[in-house]
GROMACS .gro file of C-alpha atoms in nm:
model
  181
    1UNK     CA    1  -3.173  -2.766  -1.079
    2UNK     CA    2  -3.280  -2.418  -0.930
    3UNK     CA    3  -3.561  -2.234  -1.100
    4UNK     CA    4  -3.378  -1.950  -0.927
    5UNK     CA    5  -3.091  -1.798  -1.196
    6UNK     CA    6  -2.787  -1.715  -1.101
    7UNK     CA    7  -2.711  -1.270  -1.074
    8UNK     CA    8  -2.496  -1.228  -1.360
    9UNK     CA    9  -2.105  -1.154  -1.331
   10UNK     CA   10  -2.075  -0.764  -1.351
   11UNK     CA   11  -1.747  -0.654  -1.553
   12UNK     CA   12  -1.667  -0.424  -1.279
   13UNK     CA   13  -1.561  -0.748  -1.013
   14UNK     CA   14  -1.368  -0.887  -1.291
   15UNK     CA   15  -1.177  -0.625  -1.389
   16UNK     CA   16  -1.134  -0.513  -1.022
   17UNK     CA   17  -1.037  -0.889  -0.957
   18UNK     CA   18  -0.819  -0.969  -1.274
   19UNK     CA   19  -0.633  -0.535  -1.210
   20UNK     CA   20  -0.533  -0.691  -0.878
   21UNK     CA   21  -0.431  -1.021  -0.963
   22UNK     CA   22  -0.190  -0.880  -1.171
   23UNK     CA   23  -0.041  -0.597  -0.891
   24UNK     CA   24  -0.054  -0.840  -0.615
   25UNK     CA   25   0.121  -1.155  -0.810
   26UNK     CA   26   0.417  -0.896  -0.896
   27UNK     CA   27   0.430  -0.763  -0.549
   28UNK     CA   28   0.422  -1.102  -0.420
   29UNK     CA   29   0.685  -1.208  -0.673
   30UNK     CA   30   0.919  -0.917  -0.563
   31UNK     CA   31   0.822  -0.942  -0.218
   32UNK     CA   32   0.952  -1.332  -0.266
   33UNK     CA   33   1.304  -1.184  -0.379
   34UNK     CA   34   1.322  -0.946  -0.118
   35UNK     CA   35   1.283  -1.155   0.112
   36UNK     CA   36   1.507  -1.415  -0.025
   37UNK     CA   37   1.844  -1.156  -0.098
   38UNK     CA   38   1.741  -0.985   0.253
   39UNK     CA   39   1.813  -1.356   0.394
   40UNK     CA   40   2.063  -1.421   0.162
   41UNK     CA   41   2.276  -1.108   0.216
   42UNK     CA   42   2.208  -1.142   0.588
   43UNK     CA   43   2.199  -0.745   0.627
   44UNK     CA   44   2.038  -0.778   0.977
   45UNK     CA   45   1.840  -0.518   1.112
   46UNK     CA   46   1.976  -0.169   1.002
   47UNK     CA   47   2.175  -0.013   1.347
   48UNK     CA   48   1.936   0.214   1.471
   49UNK     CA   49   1.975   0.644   1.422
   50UNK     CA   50   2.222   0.830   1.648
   51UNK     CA   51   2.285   1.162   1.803
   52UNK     CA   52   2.022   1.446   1.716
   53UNK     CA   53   1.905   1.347   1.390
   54UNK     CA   54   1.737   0.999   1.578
   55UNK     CA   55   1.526   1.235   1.744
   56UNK     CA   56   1.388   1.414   1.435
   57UNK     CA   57   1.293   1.115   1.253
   58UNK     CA   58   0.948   0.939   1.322
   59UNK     CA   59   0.909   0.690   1.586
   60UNK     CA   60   0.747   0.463   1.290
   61UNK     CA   61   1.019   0.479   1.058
   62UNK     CA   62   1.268   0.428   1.322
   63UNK     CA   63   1.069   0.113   1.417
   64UNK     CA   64   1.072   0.016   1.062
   65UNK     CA   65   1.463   0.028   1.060
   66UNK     CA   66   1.533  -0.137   1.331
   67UNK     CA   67   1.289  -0.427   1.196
   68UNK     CA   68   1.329  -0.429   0.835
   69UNK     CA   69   1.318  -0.789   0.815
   70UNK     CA   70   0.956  -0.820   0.986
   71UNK     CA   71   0.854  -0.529   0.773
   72UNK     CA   72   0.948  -0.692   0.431
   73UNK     CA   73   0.767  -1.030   0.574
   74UNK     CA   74   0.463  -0.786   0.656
   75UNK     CA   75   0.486  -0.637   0.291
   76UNK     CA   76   0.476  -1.016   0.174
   77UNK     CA   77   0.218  -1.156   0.387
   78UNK     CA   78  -0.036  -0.851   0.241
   79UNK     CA   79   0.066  -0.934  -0.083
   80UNK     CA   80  -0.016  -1.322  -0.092
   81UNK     CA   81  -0.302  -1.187   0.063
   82UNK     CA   82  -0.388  -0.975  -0.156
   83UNK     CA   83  -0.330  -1.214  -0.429
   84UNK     CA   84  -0.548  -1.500  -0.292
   85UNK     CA   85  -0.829  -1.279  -0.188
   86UNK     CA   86  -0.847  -1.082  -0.559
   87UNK     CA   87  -0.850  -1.453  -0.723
   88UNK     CA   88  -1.107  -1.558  -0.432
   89UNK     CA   89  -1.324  -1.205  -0.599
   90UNK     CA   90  -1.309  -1.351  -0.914
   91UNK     CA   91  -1.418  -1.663  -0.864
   92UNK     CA   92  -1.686  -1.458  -0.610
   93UNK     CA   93  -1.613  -1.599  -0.297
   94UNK     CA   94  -1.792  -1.387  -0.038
   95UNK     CA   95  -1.512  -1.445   0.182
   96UNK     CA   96  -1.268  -1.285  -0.048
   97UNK     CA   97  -1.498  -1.014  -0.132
   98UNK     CA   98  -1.483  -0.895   0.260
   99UNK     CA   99  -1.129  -0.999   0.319
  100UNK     CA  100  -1.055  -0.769  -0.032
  101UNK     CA  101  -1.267  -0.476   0.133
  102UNK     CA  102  -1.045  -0.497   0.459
  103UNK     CA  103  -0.726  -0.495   0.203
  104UNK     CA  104  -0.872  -0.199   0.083
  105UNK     CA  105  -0.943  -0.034   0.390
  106UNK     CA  106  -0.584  -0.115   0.485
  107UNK     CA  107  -0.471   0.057   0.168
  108UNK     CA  108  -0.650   0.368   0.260
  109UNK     CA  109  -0.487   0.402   0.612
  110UNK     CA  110  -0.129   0.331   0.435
  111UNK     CA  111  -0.207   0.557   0.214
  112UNK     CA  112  -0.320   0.862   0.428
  113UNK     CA  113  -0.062   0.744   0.711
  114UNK     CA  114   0.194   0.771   0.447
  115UNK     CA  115   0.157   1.126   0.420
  116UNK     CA  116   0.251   1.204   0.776
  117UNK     CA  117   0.570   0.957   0.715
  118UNK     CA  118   0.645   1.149   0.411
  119UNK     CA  119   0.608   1.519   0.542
  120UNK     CA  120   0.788   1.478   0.852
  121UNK     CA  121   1.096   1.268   0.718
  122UNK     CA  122   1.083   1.558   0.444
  123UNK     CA  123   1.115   1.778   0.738
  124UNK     CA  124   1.453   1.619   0.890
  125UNK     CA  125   1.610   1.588   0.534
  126UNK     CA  126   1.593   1.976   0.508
  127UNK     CA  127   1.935   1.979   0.308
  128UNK     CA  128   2.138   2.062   0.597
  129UNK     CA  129   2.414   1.859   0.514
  130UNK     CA  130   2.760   2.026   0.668
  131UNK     CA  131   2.908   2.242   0.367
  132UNK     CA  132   2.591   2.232   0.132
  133UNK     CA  133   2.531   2.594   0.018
  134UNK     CA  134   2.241   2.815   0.058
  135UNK     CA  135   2.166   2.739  -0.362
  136UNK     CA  136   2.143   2.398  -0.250
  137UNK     CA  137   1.932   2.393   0.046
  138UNK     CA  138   1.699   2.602  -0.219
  139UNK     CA  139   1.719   2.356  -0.497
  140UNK     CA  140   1.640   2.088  -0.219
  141UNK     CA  141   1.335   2.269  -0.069
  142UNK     CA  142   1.167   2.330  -0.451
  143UNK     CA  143   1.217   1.956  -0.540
  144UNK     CA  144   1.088   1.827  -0.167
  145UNK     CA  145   0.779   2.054  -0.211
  146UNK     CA  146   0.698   1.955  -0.581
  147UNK     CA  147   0.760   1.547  -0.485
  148UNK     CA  148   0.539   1.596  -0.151
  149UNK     CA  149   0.218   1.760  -0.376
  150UNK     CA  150   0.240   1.471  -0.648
  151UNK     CA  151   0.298   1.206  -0.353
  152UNK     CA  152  -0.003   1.369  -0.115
  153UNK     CA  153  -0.216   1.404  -0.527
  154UNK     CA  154  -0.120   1.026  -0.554
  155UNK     CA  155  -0.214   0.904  -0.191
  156UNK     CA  156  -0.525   1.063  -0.195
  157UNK     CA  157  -0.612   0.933  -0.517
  158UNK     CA  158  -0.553   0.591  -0.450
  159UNK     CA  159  -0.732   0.632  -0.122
  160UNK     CA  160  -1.014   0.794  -0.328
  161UNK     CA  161  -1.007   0.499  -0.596
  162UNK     CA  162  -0.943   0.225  -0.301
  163UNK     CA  163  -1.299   0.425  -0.088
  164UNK     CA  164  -1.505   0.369  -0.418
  165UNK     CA  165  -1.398   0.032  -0.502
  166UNK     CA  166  -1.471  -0.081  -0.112
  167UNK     CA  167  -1.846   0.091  -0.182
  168UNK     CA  168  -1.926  -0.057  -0.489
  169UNK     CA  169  -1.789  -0.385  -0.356
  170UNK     CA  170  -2.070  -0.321  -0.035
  171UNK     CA  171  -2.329  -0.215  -0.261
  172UNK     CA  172  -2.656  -0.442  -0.285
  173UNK     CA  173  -2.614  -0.596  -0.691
  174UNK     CA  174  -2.231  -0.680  -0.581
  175UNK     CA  175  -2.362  -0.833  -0.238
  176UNK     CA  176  -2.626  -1.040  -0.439
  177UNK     CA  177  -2.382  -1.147  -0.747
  178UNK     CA  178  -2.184  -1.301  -0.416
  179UNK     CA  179  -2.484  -1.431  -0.276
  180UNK     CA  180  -2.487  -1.210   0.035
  181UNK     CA  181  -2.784  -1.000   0.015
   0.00000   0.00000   0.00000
């Protein structure tokens, strides 16, 4: 036996651990069915954009298209990870606490990254549709700008949330409760 005692388990790494357990075992769940009907269905890859709007819309979403299949494996493959690094956190693995900070990190680039996805495919789908009216193209432009400030408000958030998680995770009582002070 050690004289030395064990740090105690702080509630934070278990909730943190047992929050993401949960998100990433549904994601990998639905991943798993995506991935199945996608086979299943045999879609293929979608046929890429034509004519002038191809050229509006981002080189990453076209590449995402063209290569939906590699992207849904891509979505499922960060989602088992996900899953098997947030159980590795609870049972604290140093391992999965450093894999879960470079999940995180991830997250925040998706995040942010996302925005530019968002504002520029919000910038081809303008509502010029032949034979919309005017009223329309309105309508369209109010509802774009309200869903792009609660989608930018929820990106940053989550990159906010995903930043302090990933420093309390580095932080020295965290490093020693995973025995990597």
């Amino acid at each position: 036996m050690s004289d030395r005692l064990a740090p105690p388990r702080s509630t934070f790494v278990s909730v943190v651990a047992w929050v993401f357990i949960v998100l990433a075992g549904f994601t990998t769940v639905m991943s798993v069915l995506q991935n199945v009907m996608f086979a299943m269905v045999g879609f293929g890859d979608f046929p890429p954009p034509t004519g002038d709007d191809a050229q509006q819309i981002p080189p990453l979403f076209r590449f995402m298209l063209r290569n939906m299949q590699l992207v849904m494996l891509s979505f499922l493959l960060v989602s088992v990870a996900s899953l098997v690094s947030a159980i590795g956190l609870l049972r604290r693995k140093n391992w999965a606490r450093l894999a879960f900070i470079a999940i995180l990190a991830l997250g925040i680039v998706w995040n942010i990254g996302g925005l530019y996805v968002q504002y520029a495919m919000f910038g081809v789908a303008d509502g010029h549709a032949p034979g919309v009216s005017d009223e329309f193209r309105a309508d369209f432009r109010r509802m774009a700008t309200i869903m792009l400030v609660m989608m930018t408000v929820l990106s940053l958030a989550f990159a906010a949330l995903f930043a302090w998680i990933i420093r309390k995770l580095l932080s020295r009582p965290v490093r020693e409760e995973f025995g990597a002070a």
